Amino acid sequence: LHYAPIATISYWLPSKTNASRESLKMEPLADCSLLPGEERIIDKDIIYICPFSGALKGKVFITNYRLYFKSADADPAVTLDVPLGAIGRVEKMGGASSRGENSYGLDITCKDMRNLRFALKQEGHSRRDIFDILFKYAFPLSHGLLLFAYLSQEKFEENGWSVYKPMEEFRRQGLPNDKWRVTFINANYELCDTYPTILVVPFKATEEDLRKVCTFRSRGRIPVLSWIHRENQAVICRCSQPLVGMSGKRNKDDERYLDLIREANGTAKLTIYDARPSVNAVANKATGGGYEGDDAYQNAELVFLDIHNIHVMRESLKKLKDIVYPNVEESHWLSSLESTHWLEHIKLVISGAIQVADKISGGNSVVVHCSDGWDRTAQLTSLAMLMLDSHYRTLRGFQVLLEKEWIGFGHKFANRIGHGDKNHADQDRSPIFVQFIDCVWQMTKQFPTAFEFNERLLVTILDHLFSCRFGTFLFNCERARDTNELRSKTVSLWSLVNSDLSFYQNPFYTPESNRVLYPVASMRHLELWVTYYIRWNPRIRQQQQSPVEQRYIELLALRDEYLKKLEELQLSDSSPNSSHLSNSSTPNAASPTQHITHLHTPF
Amino acid sequence: MFDGRVLLKQVILLFWPLISTWVQGAEKIDSCQLQVLEMLSSLGSAGGKSAKPSFVSYVTPEEIKSEKEPSRKEKHPDLLPGEVVFCSASTVLKYTQDDLSQRGVFGVLLCTNFRVSFVSDEEPTEEMLFKNKLYGENDIPLSCVDNIYGDKRKLITGGLVKNKYPSKMIIHCKDLRVFQFSLSFSKEEDAKKIFQGIVHHCLEPKSLRCLFAFSYCENTSYPGSYTVENTSYPGSYSYCREHLMWCWSHHSGCALFKTASIPLVQEDNVPQTYMEKMLTAVAHNHLYSVKTEDLSDTLPTVQDILLSYNKFKQFFLIDNTTEFWMSDMKWFSSLDNCGWLDIIRQCLQKAVEVVESLEKENTNVLIMEEGGSDLCCVVSSLVQLMLDPYYRTLLGFQSLVQKEWVAGGHAFLDRSNHLHLKDKVESPVFLLFLECVWQLQQQHGPAFQFSETYLTVLSDSVHVPVFTTFLFNNDGHRDSLLRVKTHAVWDWSVQFDCKAQDLFTNPLYTEKPKQDTSVRKSYRPRHLRQLSLPSSAFKTPPKKGFFKDEADNLKKILGVKRLSRWMLSPSSDSPQTSSSVREFYEAWQTKPLDYHGLLLPCLDGPSIRVWMQRYLRWIHDVQILGGGPVAMLSKVSEILGEVQELQRQLDRHGCTLTSNHKGARPRAKTAAAVIAARSSVRLSSSFPFVTSRNWAFKPAIPTSLLQSLMVTGMPGNLADREDDGGPESLV
């Protein structure tokens, strides 16, 4: 039993699930069934100031999971269904004495590229209760409450927590082997508290070596293997910056360790990709960080990839929101788009990943890092892996990729998204993961047949990145997840997805193993992901359905139908005596390939 | 000093065969060889003008035939009937852009009365799958030459060329191809001759009779020859310079008309009588109100269009990879500043306004402009494409172009300036129309029977001087000049074989659903009726009572000043018009989309896009290998082919397919077979124009990434901050 993703929530069908008792009593919410574990908190008559259709009278319902609004008199009814997790900021708008129509109410800023404005009656502090409730339930962690994922009672056929098993994934890559070994040194998060428990390191590096290297890498994030090329044994390793500092410290263990990585497949030179612009890397020396100097790491070449930091990305997306919501900037749209730099950043991330993938294809091992190795590094390694390894382009493989490179290696989801936290101006927040998913979307756009999953999956992932309905993207690292018993107490997003795989499948998918996918990182081919960033605009939404996909599915159905008919005819032709049976000999629904085999074997 | 150089040059030329074998033998060029080559190339240019090599960093001549002095008489392309070689030069180096490194091929460069042609000394590589029968990938029809540049990228203009010739010649083509030739290895007199010949035949004024079409037509008696006049306007409305021209009638009875606008300098009473005549003509048979629009007031002029397009096309005429990537960062704002997409948007918007008047308000619309045959053609054809599904079929589109453009008197000869006359206004108006069609097609793919490739090829064909379709200024002009049977561009077999033509059909297109069979029978005649002039047979509209007053009122206004904008529209100022168009679009959008009904384009910023296939097809660095939309379309074609095959099998069994199968029974051929046969070949985003051969499997890595990325003006200098430095680094 499952639910449609939020993106299409306005078309939500009444669910057949055994929703909680409370919800059954709620008459007005009948067209939007509650999730098991979801509870109604308050409802109120309100005016939704829709940026597209103007002020709409209706009723707003707030549960411990969502804000739901339904207009009373508009036809067709306008509905809003916003998970409270998507709310970034709630503010009061106007005061009791404000003049003008609908000037008194609430202003809600969402993390998913929209803002909501509600107006209420000015008399009798009518907004006080709803504001307080919204503030409390949208930011539960700031009020000593649990995130909804811990309250949800949802059950799915599939258990998404079993999608990723680190050992299994390493075995798929052919690891361990004689050059690379698996270490459990971090089993209790003692080596590095933001790393996963199972790590793959050079065979020749001892546990003692690892501990020594640990002291020279920011937050103990030592270089470990992410991916190995089956044929040429070149590897992608990831880590954080070396602690070089102002004095230009060196560390023999770190130098030797990187040389072990190089040695493992006999590469002459190890390439270190520092994701940052060189200026920033230099500036980091002041705070004890830095980069691998030429003289210290003689068998390595260092390349800066010029990707900016989380603050730049945050501001960039903010600017993008300004030009697309509520209305798409009309005059000089392209110049406005350029001035947000959003696509430029996308281009830099993708071209960085192309360079990594290209080096690996050429048989050279690489080490990728930024400052801490959990933002830009995760973007680069996972995109490069997506280009190199067709397994990650499948529905389940992509889940493994996210679990491994993002969740496992400690991308700070809790800080970057600010789940349940009221501090909307927190400088730690940044859309790094959104940017990564955008890069993936750009790749699926350029290679429409290379990915098993469709755009819906990407949108669903981003929706639940914020929603707090699933445990998948909660907390900063594995250690915190263990402490909070995440896997036993919450449901995985992959449970939802894998219980309805066909919904997320790309009909054009053509598996091609061993093919390296190089997207073109030119602005000529990068485009704004309109169906995500501008999806709230009704003018855009209509074009969401791909006519190409529709036509393809129609033709597939037609082919099956004809095959069936042809089989019937051949049956009746080959047995003229029993032609009267042709009607009753309708074959069972079977796959087209089966039909084809039937065609070749007449009776 | 100078004499010494000449001497040295002669010595080098004497030993050229030796030097060439030495160059050939070298796998990779080292710096010493490079220097010699540079010296050679600088000497090769007359007078040794530039000692610096051109911007190409190094040259690796892939191969030079070791045979001495390849006889140039033998080296020529297969000439077309009536084609004559003017001049040629051997040992010309053509730079190839197939790889990331710039390399070259030696061969013979020729100039004929049809084309500039390069014949490689190498054996021809694999056949092009999408081959043009008239000219190959190394041929440039003379009218397709856009600009020629010499050393240091100096623009060559006709008439100035005397004894000099550049060591390097860059040719930009109107179909966006770029050729770079080095003349420094050829004999001096050959190089001079070929350069002057090309400049003379491509850039200098010539007479119409010199266009290749005339010699070609006289020398071919083509069985499939088309008589162009078969779809011209019925009746006497063949040419609209002085006439009112009926374009299309809405089923409600109102119609679209176009005309040349009132000349500005006129005696006071003349425009009035002229305009009165016009309006009586429109109003007499049609008892509807009339909206009048002078397109010159609201749309860009033909000069604006040319200026904008000239800026726009530069983004795609790439002869240097580094420059290309440099420009990449500023791509969106450059695109914005050149204004080309905005002109497209304005034309589409105007067409939607006219559609609104016809469809929603049921008023007659009269569009006009000076001459009445540029933007009037654009707008009137777009209106018909949006309203009438017939024009979205291959045959319908062809008749639309014949009707509105060829018979409608668009001055193709002047606008494409094949004759290089200074006093003619060149302007890519027809291309602008195709651009608008592409936008519509991009947004509503399944509504069009023709493909993107069809539009691209059609846009190229304007510059192939074999077809008389786009060669004249109007029908009268054509009739006075044509004595022989001519070739229309619509006879695609002149350019492409059947398999290539299959790519012109859109696999997404579905015919009108079957249940309408009975309706369709009467549906075709309806078009015929629409093609005839509207008669007074239409029912009297309800607005009749008001009309007289309005017309009188109109006449009064007309007497006072020049017409502008919507005369009878309540919203005559621009913002209101645009908001009314917006509402009209939104109302249309809420209804279910019928691909066989009214189509409107979305005009929002992100919806108007660059025609990638046309503009990016030759740029190697941005080809998506194994990707692009074609990857999806080819899968559709594949399945369509299977479905059609199954249908044939079922037909053989005498099975009648009664159910309503959308587009399952295609009358037109589809691309299915072609693409399916090639499924082993990897397609790229440039399909079918560039095929898979010589693919470099190295990805293009953008150079100069950071140079233009300026993250300045950030509050608190965010760019310098640490990601997670904690409070201390935030200070």
Coordinates of C-alpha atoms in Angstrom, one line a residue, chain A residues 52 219 241 276-280 283-284 287 305-306 308-312 314-316 319 327-338 341 343-345 347-348 351-352 354-355 358 370-372 374-376 412 415-416 427-428 445-449 506-510 512 515 517-528 530 534 537-543 546-552 554-556 558-563 565-566 569-570 573 596 599, chain B residues 315-316 318 324-325 327-337 341 345 443-446 506-510 578 582-583 585-586 588-593 595 602-609 612 616 621-633 635-636 639-640 642-643 646-647 649-650 653 655-659 661-664 682 685 697-703 705-706 708-712 714-715 718-726 728-730:
Chain A
F52 CA -2.1 32.7 -9.8
R219 CA 37.6 15.8 10.9
Q241 CA 41.5 18.5 3.0
R276 CA 37.4 24.3 -4.5
P277 CA 38.6 27.3 -6.4
S278 CA 42.3 27.6 -5.7
V279 CA 41.9 30.9 -3.9
N280 CA 39.7 29.3 -1.4
A283 CA 42.6 30.8 2.2
N284 CA 41.8 27.6 4.1
T287 CA 42.2 28.0 9.5
L305 CA 37.8 22.4 -10.0
D306 CA 36.6 25.8 -9.0
H308 CA 32.0 27.4 -5.0
N309 CA 31.0 26.8 -1.4
I310 CA 27.7 26.1 0.2
H311 CA 27.0 29.8 0.9
V312 CA 27.3 30.8 -2.8
R314 CA 22.4 29.0 -1.3
E315 CA 22.4 32.5 -2.5
S316 CA 22.2 31.4 -6.1
K319 CA 18.0 34.3 -6.6
N327 CA 5.8 34.6 -11.7
V328 CA 8.4 33.8 -14.3
E329 CA 10.5 36.9 -14.9
E330 CA 9.4 38.0 -18.3
S331 CA 11.7 40.7 -19.6
H332 CA 15.1 39.4 -20.3
W333 CA 14.4 36.0 -18.8
L334 CA 17.7 34.6 -20.1
S335 CA 19.8 37.4 -18.6
S336 CA 18.0 37.1 -15.3
L337 CA 18.6 33.3 -15.4
E338 CA 22.3 33.9 -16.0
H341 CA 24.6 31.7 -11.8
L343 CA 23.2 26.8 -14.2
E344 CA 26.8 28.0 -14.2
H345 CA 27.4 26.2 -10.9
K347 CA 28.1 23.3 -15.3
L348 CA 31.1 23.5 -13.0
S351 CA 32.5 19.3 -15.8
G352 CA 34.4 18.5 -12.6
I354 CA 33.5 14.6 -16.2
Q355 CA 37.2 15.2 -15.5
D358 CA 37.7 10.7 -17.8
C370 CA 36.9 19.8 -0.9
S371 CA 37.2 21.2 2.6
D372 CA 35.4 18.6 4.7
W374 CA 30.9 15.9 2.5
D375 CA 29.4 18.5 0.1
R376 CA 31.2 19.1 -3.2
K412 CA 25.1 16.8 6.6
N415 CA 22.2 20.9 8.9
R416 CA 21.8 21.5 5.1
Q427 CA 24.2 29.6 7.7
D428 CA 24.7 25.8 7.5
K445 CA 17.8 14.9 -20.2
Q446 CA 20.9 14.5 -22.3
F447 CA 20.7 10.7 -22.3
P448 CA 17.0 10.0 -22.2
T449 CA 17.5 6.2 -22.7
N506 CA 11.5 5.3 -17.6
P507 CA 9.9 3.4 -20.6
F508 CA 12.8 4.4 -22.9
Y509 CA 15.4 2.8 -20.7
T510 CA 17.9 0.7 -22.8
E512 CA 24.0 -0.6 -21.9
R515 CA 29.2 2.5 -21.4
L517 CA 28.3 8.5 -20.2
Y518 CA 29.8 11.9 -20.8
P519 CA 27.3 14.7 -20.7
V520 CA 28.1 17.9 -22.4
A521 CA 28.8 20.5 -19.8
S522 CA 28.0 23.5 -22.0
M523 CA 25.5 26.1 -21.3
R524 CA 24.1 25.3 -24.7
H525 CA 22.8 22.1 -23.4
L526 CA 22.1 22.9 -19.7
E527 CA 18.6 24.0 -19.1
L528 CA 16.6 25.1 -16.2
V530 CA 11.3 23.9 -15.2
I534 CA 8.6 26.2 -11.7
N537 CA 3.0 27.7 -11.8
P538 CA -0.1 26.4 -13.5
R539 CA 1.0 27.7 -16.9
I540 CA 4.0 25.4 -16.7
R541 CA 2.4 22.4 -15.1
Q542 CA 0.4 21.4 -18.1
Q543 CA 3.5 20.6 -20.1
S546 CA 5.7 14.1 -22.0
P547 CA 3.9 13.4 -25.3
V548 CA 6.8 11.3 -26.5
E549 CA 6.4 9.0 -23.5
Q550 CA 2.6 8.9 -24.0
R551 CA 2.9 8.0 -27.6
Y552 CA 5.5 5.3 -26.9
E554 CA 0.4 3.8 -26.7
L555 CA 2.4 2.1 -29.4
L556 CA 3.7 -0.5 -27.0
L558 CA -0.9 -1.5 -29.7
R559 CA 2.0 -3.8 -30.5
D560 CA 0.9 -6.2 -27.8
E561 CA -2.7 -6.1 -29.0
Y562 CA -1.7 -6.8 -32.6
L563 CA 0.5 -9.6 -31.5
K565 CA -4.7 -10.8 -32.6
L566 CA -2.1 -12.2 -35.0
L569 CA -5.5 -15.6 -36.4
Q570 CA -2.6 -18.0 -36.8
D573 CA -5.6 -20.6 -39.7
I596 CA 7.0 -13.4 -30.6
L599 CA 4.7 -16.6 -33.7
Chain B
F315 CA 27.3 32.1 -31.5
F316 CA 27.3 29.0 -33.7
I318 CA 32.7 28.3 -34.4
F324 CA 33.7 28.7 -28.0
W325 CA 34.1 27.7 -24.4
S327 CA 31.7 32.4 -24.8
D328 CA 29.9 29.6 -23.0
M329 CA 29.6 31.3 -19.7
K330 CA 27.9 34.4 -21.1
W331 CA 25.7 32.3 -23.4
F332 CA 22.3 33.2 -21.9
S333 CA 22.9 36.9 -21.7
S334 CA 24.5 37.0 -25.2
L335 CA 21.4 35.2 -26.5
D336 CA 19.2 37.6 -24.7
N337 CA 21.1 40.6 -26.0
L341 CA 14.4 34.8 -29.4
R345 CA 8.3 35.5 -29.4
Q443 CA 5.9 22.5 -27.7
H444 CA 3.3 20.4 -29.4
G445 CA 5.3 17.6 -31.1
P446 CA 2.4 15.2 -31.9
N506 CA 7.5 12.8 -37.2
P507 CA 7.0 9.5 -35.5
L508 CA 4.9 11.2 -32.8
Y509 CA 2.3 12.4 -35.3
T510 CA -1.0 10.6 -35.3
S578 CA -0.5 41.0 -23.8
R582 CA -2.3 35.6 -21.7
E583 CA -5.9 35.1 -20.6
Y585 CA -3.8 31.2 -23.6
E586 CA -4.7 30.2 -20.1
W588 CA -7.1 27.4 -23.9
Q589 CA -4.7 25.7 -21.7
T590 CA -7.3 24.5 -19.2
K591 CA -9.1 22.7 -21.9
P592 CA -7.9 19.2 -22.9
L593 CA -5.2 19.4 -25.6
Y595 CA -3.6 18.0 -31.5
C602 CA 3.5 29.1 -24.5
L603 CA 5.4 32.4 -24.7
D604 CA 7.0 32.3 -21.2
G605 CA 10.7 32.9 -21.0
P606 CA 11.7 29.2 -20.6
S607 CA 9.4 28.0 -23.4
I608 CA 11.1 29.9 -26.3
R609 CA 14.2 28.0 -27.0
M612 CA 19.5 23.1 -31.3
L616 CA 24.5 23.1 -32.9
D621 CA 32.2 19.8 -28.7
V622 CA 28.5 20.0 -27.9
Q623 CA 27.4 16.8 -29.6
I624 CA 25.9 14.5 -27.1
L625 CA 27.2 11.1 -28.2
G626 CA 24.6 8.5 -27.8
G627 CA 22.1 10.9 -26.5
G628 CA 19.9 13.8 -27.3
P629 CA 16.1 13.7 -28.1
V630 CA 16.8 11.5 -31.1
A631 CA 17.6 8.6 -28.7
M632 CA 14.0 8.7 -27.6
L633 CA 12.4 9.4 -30.9
K635 CA 12.8 4.2 -30.0
V636 CA 9.3 5.5 -30.9
I639 CA 8.1 0.4 -32.2
L640 CA 6.1 2.2 -34.8
E642 CA 7.0 -3.0 -35.5
V643 CA 3.4 -2.0 -35.2
L646 CA 2.2 -6.3 -37.6
Q647 CA -0.5 -4.4 -39.3
Q649 CA 0.6 -9.2 -41.4
L650 CA -2.9 -8.7 -40.0
H653 CA -4.9 -12.3 -42.8
C655 CA -8.4 -8.9 -40.5
T656 CA -10.1 -5.6 -40.3
L657 CA -9.0 -3.5 -37.6
T658 CA -12.0 -1.8 -36.3
S659 CA -10.8 -0.3 -33.2
H661 CA -6.0 3.0 -33.4
K662 CA -4.4 6.4 -33.4
G663 CA -2.1 6.8 -36.2
A664 CA -1.6 3.1 -36.5
R682 CA 25.1 5.2 -32.0
S685 CA 22.3 14.9 -30.8
F697 CA 35.5 9.1 -27.0
K698 CA 37.2 11.8 -25.0
P699 CA 34.7 14.1 -23.4
A700 CA 34.9 17.8 -24.1
I701 CA 36.1 19.5 -21.0
P702 CA 35.2 23.1 -20.8
T703 CA 38.2 25.3 -20.7
L705 CA 35.8 27.7 -16.5
L706 CA 36.2 30.3 -13.9
S708 CA 33.8 34.8 -16.1
L709 CA 32.2 33.4 -13.0
M710 CA 32.2 36.4 -10.8
V711 CA 30.6 35.9 -7.5
T712 CA 31.0 39.4 -6.4
M714 CA 27.7 38.7 -2.1
P715 CA 26.7 39.8 1.4
L718 CA 30.3 34.5 1.1
A719 CA 32.5 33.1 -1.6
D720 CA 35.5 33.3 0.7
R721 CA 33.9 31.7 3.6
E722 CA 34.3 28.2 4.8
D723 CA 31.6 25.6 4.4
D724 CA 31.5 24.4 8.0
G725 CA 34.3 26.3 9.6
G726 CA 32.3 26.9 12.7
E728 CA 35.6 31.3 14.1
S729 CA 35.7 31.3 10.3
L730 CA 32.5 33.1 10.0

